[in-house]
Coordinates of C-alpha atoms in Angstrom, one line a residue:
M89 CA 11.8 228.2 98.9
N90 CA 9.2 230.4 97.3
S91 CA 5.7 227.4 96.7
A92 CA 5.5 226.2 92.4
A93 CA 2.5 224.2 92.9
G94 CA 0.8 225.3 89.8
K95 CA -2.5 226.5 89.5
D96 CA -3.4 222.7 86.9
T97 CA -3.7 221.7 91.1
M98 CA -6.7 223.3 91.6
R99 CA -9.8 221.6 91.0
P100 CA -11.7 223.8 88.9
N101 CA -13.3 226.3 91.0
P102 CA -17.4 226.5 91.5
P103 CA -19.3 229.9 90.5
H104 CA -19.1 233.0 92.3
T105 CA -14.5 232.1 93.7
T106 CA -12.5 234.8 93.4
T107 CA -8.9 234.0 93.8
T108 CA -5.6 235.9 95.3
T109 CA -2.2 235.4 96.9
V110 CA -1.2 236.3 99.6
T111 CA 2.5 235.4 100.5
V112 CA 4.0 235.1 104.2
A113 CA 7.6 235.7 104.6
Y114 CA 9.0 234.1 107.8
A115 CA 12.5 234.7 110.3
G116 CA 14.1 233.3 112.7
G117 CA 15.6 230.2 113.1
D118 CA 18.9 228.4 112.6
E119 CA 20.8 227.1 109.4
R120 CA 21.4 223.8 108.4
R121 CA 23.2 221.0 106.5
G122 CA 23.2 217.4 107.6
P123 CA 23.1 214.1 105.2
L124 CA 19.3 212.5 104.4
T125 CA 16.7 211.0 107.7
M126 CA 16.4 206.9 106.3
G127 CA 13.1 207.6 106.4
Q128 CA 13.7 211.3 104.2
A129 CA 15.5 208.9 102.1
N130 CA 12.9 206.6 101.8
M131 CA 9.6 209.1 100.3
I132 CA 12.7 210.9 98.4
R133 CA 13.4 207.6 96.6
C134 CA 9.5 207.0 95.8
I135 CA 8.4 210.9 95.1
L136 CA 11.6 210.6 92.6
R137 CA 9.8 207.5 90.9
D138 CA 6.3 206.9 91.5
D139 CA 2.9 209.6 90.2
P140 CA 2.8 212.3 92.5
T141 CA -0.5 212.2 92.9
H142 CA 0.0 209.4 94.9
I143 CA 2.4 209.4 96.6
N144 CA 2.1 213.5 98.4
I145 CA -0.2 213.2 100.9
H146 CA -3.6 215.5 102.3
D147 CA -5.1 217.3 105.1
V148 CA -7.7 219.7 105.9
W149 CA -7.7 222.0 109.1
P150 CA -10.8 223.2 109.7
V151 CA -10.6 227.5 111.1
P152 CA -13.0 228.6 113.8
E153 CA -15.2 231.2 113.2
G154 CA -14.1 234.4 114.4
T155 CA -10.4 233.8 113.1
T156 CA -8.8 236.1 110.5
L157 CA -6.8 235.9 108.0
E158 CA -3.9 237.4 109.4
A159 CA -4.7 234.6 112.0
V160 CA -4.3 232.3 109.6
T161 CA -1.1 233.6 108.2
D162 CA 0.7 233.7 111.9
A163 CA 0.2 230.7 112.5
L164 CA 1.7 228.8 109.1
R165 CA 4.2 231.1 109.8
A166 CA 5.1 230.1 113.7
L167 CA 5.1 226.3 111.7
A168 CA 7.7 226.6 109.6
V169 CA 9.5 229.2 112.6
R170 CA 9.4 226.3 114.7
H171 CA 9.8 223.1 112.3
E172 CA 12.9 222.3 110.6
G173 CA 10.9 219.9 108.7
L174 CA 9.0 222.8 107.0
R175 CA 12.0 224.8 106.0
T176 CA 13.8 221.9 104.3
T177 CA 14.8 221.3 100.9
F178 CA 17.6 218.5 99.1
P179 CA 19.3 220.0 96.6
H180 CA 20.4 217.9 93.6
P181 CA 22.1 217.8 90.6
P182 CA 19.4 216.5 88.1
G183 CA 19.4 213.0 87.5
A184 CA 20.7 212.2 90.9
A185 CA 19.0 212.1 93.8
P186 CA 20.0 213.8 97.0
V187 CA 21.9 213.4 100.0
D188 CA 21.7 216.1 102.7
Q189 CA 19.1 218.7 103.6
V190 CA 19.7 222.5 104.1
V191 CA 17.6 223.2 106.4
S192 CA 16.8 227.9 106.1
A193 CA 17.3 230.3 108.2
G194 CA 14.2 232.0 106.9
G195 CA 11.9 231.9 103.1
T196 CA 9.0 232.9 101.8
F197 CA 6.1 230.4 101.2
T198 CA 2.4 231.6 99.5
V199 CA -1.1 230.2 100.6
T200 CA -3.4 230.5 98.0
V201 CA -7.7 232.7 99.0
L202 CA -10.0 231.1 97.2
D203 CA -13.4 232.9 98.3
H204 CA -16.7 232.5 97.9
A205 CA -19.7 233.9 97.8
E206 CA -20.8 230.7 99.9
F207 CA -19.8 227.3 100.4
P208 CA -20.8 224.3 97.8
A209 CA -23.6 222.0 99.4
D210 CA -20.9 219.2 101.5
P211 CA -18.1 221.8 102.7
A212 CA -16.0 219.3 104.6
G213 CA -16.1 217.6 101.3
Y214 CA -15.3 220.5 99.4
A215 CA -12.7 220.7 101.1
E216 CA -11.4 217.7 100.8
S217 CA -11.3 217.9 97.6
V218 CA -9.5 221.1 96.7
A219 CA -6.5 219.3 99.2
R220 CA -6.2 216.0 96.6
A221 CA -6.6 217.7 93.6
A222 CA -3.4 220.2 95.4
R223 CA -1.6 216.0 94.7
A224 CA -1.0 216.4 91.8
G225 CA 2.3 217.7 90.8
R226 CA 5.9 216.6 91.9
F227 CA 7.3 219.3 95.2
A228 CA 10.7 220.3 93.0
L229 CA 12.9 219.2 95.7
E230 CA 15.3 220.9 95.4
R231 CA 13.6 224.9 96.4
E232 CA 9.9 224.4 96.8
F233 CA 8.7 224.8 100.3
P234 CA 6.9 221.4 101.0
L235 CA 3.5 222.6 102.0
R236 CA 0.5 224.0 99.3
I237 CA -1.8 225.6 101.5
T238 CA -5.5 226.5 100.1
L239 CA -6.7 228.7 101.8
L240 CA -11.6 228.2 101.8
T241 CA -12.7 231.5 103.2
V242 CA -16.9 232.8 103.4
A243 CA -17.1 236.1 102.1
G244 CA -13.8 236.5 103.9
A245 CA -13.7 235.1 106.6
P246 CA -12.0 231.3 107.0
V247 CA -13.8 228.5 107.4
H248 CA -11.0 226.0 106.0
V249 CA -6.6 225.0 105.4
A250 CA -6.2 223.0 102.7
L251 CA -2.9 221.5 102.2
A252 CA -0.8 218.6 100.2
F253 CA 2.5 218.1 101.6
S254 CA 5.5 216.5 100.4
H255 CA 5.7 212.9 101.8
A256 CA 9.6 213.6 101.5
V257 CA 9.0 217.0 105.6
A258 CA 6.2 215.0 105.9
D259 CA 3.9 211.6 107.2
G260 CA 0.7 211.0 108.6
S261 CA 2.4 211.5 111.7
A262 CA 3.5 215.0 111.6
M263 CA -0.2 216.1 109.9
A264 CA -1.5 214.9 113.5
I265 CA 0.3 217.6 115.1
L266 CA 1.1 220.4 112.4
R267 CA -2.9 220.1 113.3
E268 CA -2.8 220.4 116.6
E269 CA -0.6 223.0 117.0
F270 CA -2.5 225.4 114.4
A271 CA -5.0 225.1 116.3
E272 CA -4.0 225.5 119.9
L273 CA -2.8 228.7 117.8
L274 CA -5.6 230.4 116.9
A275 CA -6.9 229.5 120.1
G276 CA -4.1 231.9 121.4
K277 CA -2.3 229.0 123.3
E278 CA 1.4 229.2 124.1
L279 CA 3.2 225.8 122.7
P280 CA 5.4 223.1 124.7
E281 CA 9.3 223.6 123.5
L282 CA 9.9 220.9 120.8
T283 CA 11.4 218.2 123.0
S284 CA 12.3 215.3 120.0
L285 CA 15.0 216.0 117.3
P286 CA 13.4 217.8 114.3
P287 CA 15.5 216.0 110.8
V288 CA 19.5 216.5 111.2
D289 CA 19.5 215.6 114.2
L290 CA 17.7 212.4 114.3
A291 CA 19.5 211.3 111.2
S292 CA 22.8 211.6 113.5
V293 CA 20.5 209.6 115.4
E294 CA 20.5 207.1 112.8
S295 CA 24.0 206.9 111.3
S296 CA 25.7 205.8 114.5
P297 CA 27.3 203.0 115.8
A298 CA 23.5 201.6 117.1
G299 CA 22.1 202.2 114.5
L300 CA 23.9 201.5 112.2
R301 CA 23.4 197.6 114.1
K302 CA 19.1 198.4 114.1
S303 CA 20.0 199.3 110.5
E304 CA 21.5 195.2 110.2
A305 CA 19.7 193.4 111.7
S306 CA 16.2 195.0 109.7
L307 CA 18.1 194.4 106.7
R308 CA 17.9 190.5 108.2
Y309 CA 15.1 190.3 109.2
W310 CA 13.5 191.0 105.9
E311 CA 15.7 189.6 103.7
R312 CA 14.8 186.3 105.4
I313 CA 11.3 186.5 104.8
I314 CA 12.0 187.6 100.4
R315 CA 13.9 184.5 100.9
T316 CA 11.5 181.6 102.2
G317 CA 7.8 183.4 102.0
P318 CA 5.2 183.7 99.8
Q319 CA 6.4 185.4 96.1
E320 CA 2.3 187.0 96.3
M321 CA 0.0 186.2 98.2
F322 CA -2.8 185.6 96.0
A323 CA -1.0 183.5 93.6
E324 CA -4.5 182.0 91.4
P325 CA -5.7 182.0 88.0
R326 CA -7.4 184.8 87.4
G327 CA -4.3 187.2 89.5
R328 CA -1.7 189.7 88.6
R329 CA 1.4 190.3 89.8
P330 CA 2.6 192.3 92.7
G331 CA 4.0 196.3 91.4
T332 CA 1.4 195.7 88.1
D333 CA -1.3 199.0 89.1
E334 CA -4.4 198.8 89.2
E335 CA -8.3 201.1 89.6
A336 CA -10.0 200.3 92.4
R337 CA -12.6 201.9 94.2
Q338 CA -12.8 202.5 97.5
L339 CA -14.8 200.1 99.6
T340 CA -15.1 201.8 103.6
L341 CA -17.6 199.3 106.2
R342 CA -18.9 201.9 109.4
S343 CA -19.9 199.0 112.1
R344 CA -20.7 199.5 115.5
R345 CA -20.9 196.2 115.9
G346 CA -17.7 196.0 114.6
G347 CA -16.9 198.1 116.6
R348 CA -18.4 196.1 120.0
A349 CA -17.2 192.5 118.6
L350 CA -13.3 194.1 118.4
A351 CA -13.8 195.0 122.2
G352 CA -15.1 192.3 123.4
A353 CA -13.1 189.7 121.6
A354 CA -9.7 192.0 123.0
R355 CA -11.4 191.7 127.2
R356 CA -11.8 187.8 125.8
T357 CA -8.4 187.0 124.9
G358 CA -6.7 189.9 126.9
H359 CA -4.8 191.4 123.9
P360 CA -5.2 194.6 123.0
E361 CA -7.6 195.7 120.0
A362 CA -5.1 196.7 117.7
T363 CA -3.5 193.7 118.4
V364 CA -7.4 191.2 117.7
L365 CA -7.5 193.7 114.7
M366 CA -3.8 193.0 112.9
A367 CA -5.1 188.8 114.0
A368 CA -8.0 188.8 111.9
W369 CA -6.8 190.7 109.3
C370 CA -4.6 188.2 108.8
A371 CA -5.9 185.1 109.2
L372 CA -8.5 186.2 107.0
V373 CA -6.3 187.4 103.8
A374 CA -4.3 183.9 104.7
H375 CA -7.7 182.5 104.3
R376 CA -8.8 184.0 101.4
A377 CA -5.4 183.0 99.7
G378 CA -4.7 179.9 100.9
Q379 CA -1.5 180.3 101.9
D380 CA -0.4 179.0 105.3
S381 CA 0.8 182.3 106.6
C382 CA 0.5 185.9 106.2
V383 CA 3.2 188.4 104.8
T384 CA 1.6 191.9 105.0
A385 CA 3.2 195.8 104.2
V386 CA 2.6 197.5 108.0
P387 CA 3.2 201.2 107.5
S388 CA 5.7 202.1 110.6
A389 CA 6.2 205.5 111.5
N390 CA 8.7 204.6 114.0
R391 CA 8.0 206.9 116.8
F392 CA 7.6 204.7 119.2
H393 CA 10.7 206.9 121.0
S394 CA 10.3 210.0 122.6
R395 CA 13.0 211.6 120.3
V396 CA 11.9 210.9 117.4
A397 CA 7.5 211.0 119.1
R398 CA 6.5 214.2 118.3
S399 CA 9.9 215.0 116.2
V400 CA 7.2 216.4 112.1
T401 CA 9.3 214.9 109.7
T402 CA 8.6 212.3 107.5
T403 CA 9.4 208.5 109.6
S404 CA 7.4 206.3 108.0
Q405 CA 9.2 202.9 106.5
D406 CA 7.8 199.9 106.1
A407 CA 6.6 197.6 108.5
L408 CA 6.8 193.2 107.2
L409 CA 4.6 191.0 108.8
H410 CA 4.8 187.7 108.6
L411 CA 2.8 185.9 109.8
D412 CA 2.6 182.1 110.0
V413 CA -1.3 181.0 111.1
R414 CA -1.2 176.9 110.7
V415 CA -2.3 176.8 114.8
P416 CA -5.6 175.1 115.6
A417 CA -7.7 178.1 117.0
F418 CA -7.6 181.7 117.2
D419 CA -6.7 182.6 120.1
A420 CA -3.3 181.1 119.2
L421 CA -2.8 183.1 116.5
V422 CA -3.3 186.2 118.7
A423 CA -1.4 185.5 121.3
R424 CA 1.4 185.2 118.4
T425 CA 0.5 187.5 116.3
W426 CA 1.4 190.2 119.9
G427 CA 5.3 189.5 119.0
A428 CA 5.1 188.8 115.6
V429 CA 3.8 192.5 114.8
L430 CA 6.7 194.0 118.0
N431 CA 9.2 191.4 115.8
A432 CA 8.0 194.0 112.7
Y433 CA 8.2 196.7 114.2
R434 CA 11.1 196.2 115.5
H435 CA 12.9 196.3 111.7
S436 CA 11.2 198.4 110.1
Q437 CA 14.3 201.3 110.7
F438 CA 17.3 200.9 107.2
D439 CA 18.5 201.8 104.4
S440 CA 16.3 202.4 101.5
I441 CA 18.7 202.5 99.0
R442 CA 20.6 199.0 100.6
L443 CA 16.9 197.2 101.0
W444 CA 16.1 197.6 97.6
E445 CA 19.6 196.1 96.4
M446 CA 18.8 194.0 97.8
I447 CA 15.8 192.9 97.2
D448 CA 17.0 193.3 93.6
R449 CA 19.7 190.4 94.5
V450 CA 18.1 188.3 96.4
T451 CA 14.4 188.4 93.8
A452 CA 16.9 187.1 91.5
E453 CA 18.5 185.0 92.8
R454 CA 15.7 183.4 93.8
G455 CA 13.7 184.0 90.6
S456 CA 11.2 186.0 92.0
H457 CA 9.2 189.4 91.9
F458 CA 8.3 191.1 95.6
G459 CA 6.0 192.8 95.1
R460 CA 4.2 196.2 98.0
D461 CA 0.7 192.9 98.0
V462 CA -1.2 193.4 100.5
V463 CA -0.9 196.5 102.6
F464 CA -2.7 197.2 106.1
N465 CA -3.1 200.5 108.0
D466 CA -4.0 201.4 111.4
V467 CA -3.8 205.0 111.7
S468 CA -6.7 205.4 114.7
A469 CA -4.4 205.8 117.8
L470 CA -3.0 209.4 115.9
P471 CA -4.8 212.6 117.4
A472 CA -6.5 213.0 114.4
P473 CA -7.8 210.7 111.4
L474 CA -6.5 211.6 108.8
L475 CA -6.6 211.0 104.7
G476 CA -9.9 212.5 105.1
T477 CA -12.2 214.9 106.7
D478 CA -15.4 212.0 107.6
T479 CA -13.5 210.0 108.7
Q480 CA -15.9 211.1 112.9
D481 CA -18.6 211.4 110.6
R482 CA -21.4 209.4 110.5
D483 CA -20.4 207.0 114.0
D484 CA -24.0 205.6 114.3
A485 CA -24.1 203.1 111.8
E486 CA -24.9 199.8 112.5
H487 CA -22.6 197.9 110.2
E488 CA -23.9 200.4 106.8
L489 CA -20.9 199.6 103.2
T490 CA -20.7 202.3 100.8
W491 CA -18.5 202.4 97.5
G492 CA -15.9 205.7 96.7
P493 CA -14.4 206.6 95.0
P494 CA -11.5 204.5 91.7
Q495 CA -7.4 205.0 93.0
T496 CA -5.2 202.9 91.3
L497 CA -2.3 201.3 93.7
P498 CA 0.5 199.3 92.6
T499 CA -0.7 196.5 96.0
R500 CA -3.8 194.3 95.6
L501 CA -4.8 194.4 99.0
L502 CA -4.4 198.3 100.7
A503 CA -6.7 198.7 104.1
F504 CA -7.0 202.4 106.0
T505 CA -8.1 201.6 110.2
Y506 CA -9.4 204.9 110.6
R507 CA -11.9 204.1 114.4
T508 CA -11.7 201.5 116.5
A509 CA -15.1 202.5 118.5
P510 CA -17.2 203.6 118.6
Q511 CA -17.7 201.7 115.5
L512 CA -15.1 199.9 113.3
H513 CA -13.5 202.7 110.5
I514 CA -12.2 200.8 107.1
S515 CA -11.3 201.5 104.3
L516 CA -10.1 198.7 101.0
W517 CA -8.8 199.0 98.1
A518 CA -9.5 195.1 96.9
A519 CA -7.6 194.4 93.0
P520 CA -11.0 193.7 91.1
T521 CA -9.4 191.3 88.9
L522 CA -9.6 189.1 92.4
F523 CA -12.2 190.1 94.1
T524 CA -15.8 191.1 92.7
P525 CA -17.4 193.7 94.6
E526 CA -19.4 191.2 95.8
E527 CA -16.4 189.1 97.6
A528 CA -14.8 192.4 98.5
E529 CA -17.6 193.9 100.6
G530 CA -17.8 190.5 101.3
F531 CA -14.1 190.3 103.1
L532 CA -15.3 193.0 105.2
S533 CA -18.0 191.6 106.6
G534 CA -16.9 188.2 107.4
L535 CA -13.4 190.5 108.6
V536 CA -17.1 191.4 111.2
L537 CA -18.4 187.8 111.8
L538 CA -14.9 186.9 112.6
L539 CA -14.9 189.4 114.8
E540 CA -17.4 188.6 116.9
A541 CA -18.1 185.2 116.7
S542 CA -14.4 186.1 118.7
A543 CA -16.0 187.5 121.4
A544 CA -18.3 184.9 121.9
G545 CA -14.7 182.2 121.8
D546 CA -12.2 180.9 120.2
V547 CA -13.1 179.6 116.0
P548 CA -11.8 176.7 114.8
M549 CA -8.6 178.3 111.9
E550 CA -10.9 175.7 110.0
A551 CA -14.2 176.9 110.4
L552 CA -13.2 180.3 108.9
S553 CA -14.6 179.5 105.7
E554 CA -18.2 178.9 107.6
V555 CA -17.9 181.6 110.4
T556 CA -17.1 184.2 107.7
G557 CA -18.4 183.0 104.6
V558 CA -15.6 183.7 102.6
R559 CA -14.9 180.9 101.1
P560 CA -9.7 180.0 99.6
A561 CA -9.0 181.7 95.9
E562 CA -10.1 178.4 93.3
R563 CA -6.6 177.3 91.8
G564 CA -7.3 172.9 89.7
P565 CA -5.7 170.3 90.4
T566 CA -2.2 172.4 88.1
W567 CA -0.7 174.1 90.8
L568 CA 2.0 173.7 93.5
R569 CA 3.7 174.8 96.7
V570 CA 6.5 174.4 95.4
D571 CA 9.2 176.5 97.6
G572 CA 6.6 178.1 99.8
C573 CA 4.7 179.5 97.1
W574 CA 1.5 179.0 95.1
V575 CA 2.8 177.8 91.8
S576 CA 1.6 177.5 88.2
P577 CA 4.2 174.4 86.1
A578 CA 1.9 176.1 83.0
A579 CA 2.9 179.8 83.7
V580 CA 6.3 179.0 84.3
R581 CA 6.6 176.8 80.8
E582 CA 4.9 179.4 78.6
T583 CA 6.8 181.9 79.8
L584 CA 10.9 180.5 80.1
S585 CA 9.3 179.5 76.9
R586 CA 9.6 183.3 75.6
A587 CA 12.0 184.3 77.8
A588 CA 14.4 181.6 76.2
G589 CA 13.2 182.4 72.2
G590 CA 10.4 180.5 71.7
L591 CA 13.0 176.7 72.5
P592 CA 10.1 174.0 73.4
V593 CA 9.9 174.1 76.8
R594 CA 8.7 170.9 79.3
V595 CA 8.9 171.7 83.5
A596 CA 8.4 168.7 85.6
E597 CA 6.8 168.0 89.3
E598 CA 10.5 166.4 90.5
L599 CA 11.0 165.3 93.6
G600 CA 11.3 167.2 96.8
P601 CA 14.0 166.8 99.5
D602 CA 13.9 162.9 101.0
G603 CA 10.1 162.9 98.7
T604 CA 8.9 161.5 96.0
T605 CA 7.7 163.1 92.6
D606 CA 4.6 164.4 93.5
G607 CA 5.9 166.3 97.1
T608 CA 5.3 163.9 99.1
A609 CA 7.4 162.1 101.4
E610 CA 8.4 159.6 102.7
G611 CA 8.5 159.2 105.9
V612 CA 9.3 163.5 106.3
A613 CA 7.3 165.8 107.0
G614 CA 6.6 168.9 105.1
A615 CA 8.4 167.2 102.0
E616 CA 7.7 170.4 99.1
P617 CA 7.9 169.3 95.5
H618 CA 10.6 170.4 93.2
L619 CA 10.5 172.2 89.3
T620 CA 12.8 171.2 86.7
A621 CA 12.7 173.2 83.5
Y622 CA 13.7 170.5 81.3
I623 CA 15.7 172.9 78.3
A624 CA 15.9 171.8 73.8
R625 CA 17.9 174.1 73.3
G626 CA 18.9 172.6 69.7
D627 CA 21.8 174.7 68.2
T628 CA 22.4 177.3 70.2
S629 CA 24.1 178.1 72.9
L630 CA 21.8 179.3 75.8
T631 CA 23.2 178.0 78.9
P632 CA 20.9 177.0 82.7
E633 CA 22.9 180.9 83.5
E634 CA 21.5 182.9 81.1
A635 CA 17.7 181.0 80.5
H636 CA 17.5 182.1 84.1
R637 CA 18.0 185.3 83.8
A638 CA 15.9 185.5 80.8
L639 CA 13.2 184.4 82.4
T640 CA 13.2 186.4 86.1
A641 CA 14.0 189.9 84.5
L642 CA 10.1 188.8 82.8
I643 CA 9.4 187.2 85.8
P644 CA 7.6 191.1 87.2
A645 CA 5.2 191.1 83.4
A646 CA 5.4 188.4 83.7
G647 CA 1.3 186.7 84.9
S648 CA 0.3 185.2 88.6
G649 CA 2.1 181.9 89.4
V650 CA 5.6 182.9 88.4
L651 CA 9.1 181.3 90.4
A652 CA 11.9 180.0 88.4
P653 CA 13.1 176.5 88.9
H654 CA 15.0 174.8 91.6
R655 CA 16.7 173.0 87.9
Y656 CA 17.4 173.6 83.5
A657 CA 18.7 170.7 82.9
L658 CA 19.5 171.4 78.0
V659 CA 19.0 168.4 75.9
E660 CA 18.7 168.7 72.1
N661 CA 16.1 168.3 71.2
P662 CA 12.8 167.4 71.9
P663 CA 10.5 164.4 72.8
T664 CA 8.7 162.4 70.5
E665 CA 5.7 163.7 72.6
P666 CA 7.3 166.6 74.4
D667 CA 3.9 166.5 76.3
R668 CA 5.1 163.1 78.8
S669 CA 7.8 164.3 81.5
D670 CA 8.9 161.2 81.9
A671 CA 10.1 161.5 78.5
W672 CA 11.9 164.4 79.0
R673 CA 14.0 162.2 81.3
R674 CA 15.0 159.9 79.9
L675 CA 17.4 162.5 76.7
E676 CA 20.9 163.3 77.5
I677 CA 21.5 166.0 78.9
I678 CA 24.1 168.4 78.4
E679 CA 24.1 170.5 80.8
E680 CA 22.4 172.0 83.6
G681 CA 22.0 173.9 86.9
T682 CA 20.4 175.4 89.6
G683 CA 18.5 178.8 89.5
R684 CA 17.5 178.2 93.0
S685 CA 21.2 179.7 95.0
R686 CA 23.2 182.3 94.7
Q687 CA 25.2 180.3 91.7
V688 CA 23.9 178.5 88.9
R689 CA 25.9 175.4 88.3
D690 CA 27.7 173.6 85.5
E691 CA 27.4 170.3 86.5
R692 CA 27.8 168.4 83.7

């Protein structure tokens, strides 16, 4: 379990520094082996697939003045012995994913000591940069100690410990627990006995009949959303598909106005601040996206039970919130949010391998592409806000927006809430293809304006543009709402034609259920249009099933607004007026089928 972090994971040392490596031995733990927890399997899947700088996590621990190097290493050694998660590796053959975890009784780890004649002007920011740089480079799951540790000293005196963690053994809550215990050890305090389960025992609970029933219920919950919810929140002409990475700059809001407004809105509505903030986020996201509902990933630590509350492991799995925003006013949405969030968190423990198998299957059947388009991560309740050493600083800002460094993320909109009092402190990464810098700033300012209005009274949902200054997406008259999604028939036609090898295609709006060709129902509320794709296959042998399969293969990389049609109608040759849907309808259909169910049927 020796550290394998290379020197290239560190930023260049500032002038007048020396680097030494201290090897720390530890012993006294129990040797164990067992299957992975659901959280470990979920994160290992990401570790093996994603850029290490995106999936590894980091933190900076301050060291009290007067602490010796030996005291620091003794505290780190004690944490390694105390927590099985820090002594865990994941053996697996090349090209395969781990299925087991192995806990060692002892071993060694290294501490890189970076000694300075003097620190740079911004010590905390510098320590943060060292920790962030250590995230580069994939952890060797089968052998590497899961912490990369750099001790920053000035003239030999420890000042900060900068750490990068493997997300397979720690999440945000685990880092906060370790930081707290590290400080208590340096203060000479005796740590209480562990009451939460170590990972091997947690895996046993999860694989019990009750744990498996909970996982099955979560999979059913996710499948309902993926089958019926919007395929992408920001479906609009200037958008890009979920899952296509963009580089977005960090925009940070620090607002005492926002903190006061959130507290006031919570008092007036009688709901917790976290619920009010989530409702405001969902309301504004759905409003900006022009959607009837908000689908947002809410990373969950799953630490609601005492058996995992203080486990040093990764329990990170997404809760998927699907919130219908079709209510008259904001207070009703807040009331609805409470139950919806609880339901989402109840269904956030699952077998991640089976989840993604289900997602792949359902999106192929539906002819869509699921992605984590919107992510909202509220870490304000953790013992110490994470992901930055400056999160508790500068709390005197009445209302301040500052731009930070860019980061490549496979999402369209990502937010971290670090604090809610005495100021509202949120960092936002918004895809530049969807949000200009002015629009991103307007979105966060609009969130504060919505909270201020809610603190004063109930806010009609139809007044969100006026209250917040945030305008809905502009799509134009050719876009349709189909199967709960905003769809561009022109984009569907272009993508399907490419999938069919350039064959002529016409995508036409057809009768919705008991409705008319424009999707307006005759006596049936809420009817939507359906899409039929007419394909002139000529002398090819193309079938509806092959057309659907070829289209769904292209959708993940296609433009925004592409959803498979409900019906494929194959004709021999295009009409003389190929831009007229009624001309295609008059042609003899050779073969037809649907891409909207598990089976593509031949209805010839």
